[in-house]
Amino acid sequence: MKKMTMIILLLAGLILAACNAEEEGSGTEEASLDIEQLVHEYSTGTFKDVSASITSNELIVTNENNEEEIYDLPEDKFFLSIAPFEEVTHPCFDHSLTGCQGEMVKEAFAVEITDSEGSIVVNETMETMDNGFIDLWLPRNDEYEVKISHEGKTAEEVLSTYEGDGTCVTTMQLL
């Protein structure tokens, strides 16, 4: 009887340890997806009592009482928001998800992004949101050739995703 109890306790411990390890692994992925969803909601929503900005490492949400909540971004992904323009732009470094406004709203663009090894990362038609920006999550710690085209006009720029790099790109003028 004592031997059987020991075996049951050992098996229960192994099962609990396996479940706990599985939960920890999926929690990291889930947290990453949650922060991406949260960024998307701030980028596409309309907020009156809150502002949100994003640096190379953090999402910073400030409420009406000037209290900040800071969220770490995924370690393997870098957020970039690009506002292609023809005539009007603004200087920007860290993107304000709730404040920056680009010129070209709800317009379709051919977006091609190639990494430093020549691999195509993005090659699709993307539409700017109500704020005139295209939001992207790219792998961190690389340089990218970005080409954006719209109605016969093109903008090209090399952008990087290193710690301390800007998240707001307002320099891609379509010519």
Phi, psi and omega in degrees: 000317181297320180295319180295319178298317179298318180295317179297316179296319179297314179297318179298319178297318179296317180296315179297320179295318179295318179296318181296318179296320179295317179297319180297317181295315181286334179296321179296315179295318180296319179298320178297315179294322179297317181292322177296320178294318179298316177300315179300317180297318178292325182290327185255349184271176174241118183237132180257328186253013183211148172234152181220134175228164185223129177257188179293341184234345188219148166261125182243117180248126181242126181271181184296340178267012180065026176267135184256141166244131183242130180241133175286141177274163178303144181290336185255355183234145181238134180268129174231138175236122187245130176245091176297148181213162174251314187239318191240133176213183176215152176289141183200148176233296175265121187293132171269108181296332184252004184226327182294140178228123176267165184287318191258099185264135176055041178251147179268137181227143169276121183244123177236125179229127181238136180278180185294343178264001179090005179278137179283124180262320178223135174208082184203167173273129181231148181251136174291150181276186179301336179270003178080011182247155170250121179266137181223146169246116181243158175299143180286162170061052177206168173248145185229137169271119183248128178233125180236129182234147180203119176048050175083358179250149185223147171232137178228140180202149172265125180238150179235161185235046179266160176305132180091353176286155179289155180251354183244118182247110181237026185247006184265088180274128179282122180235000000 
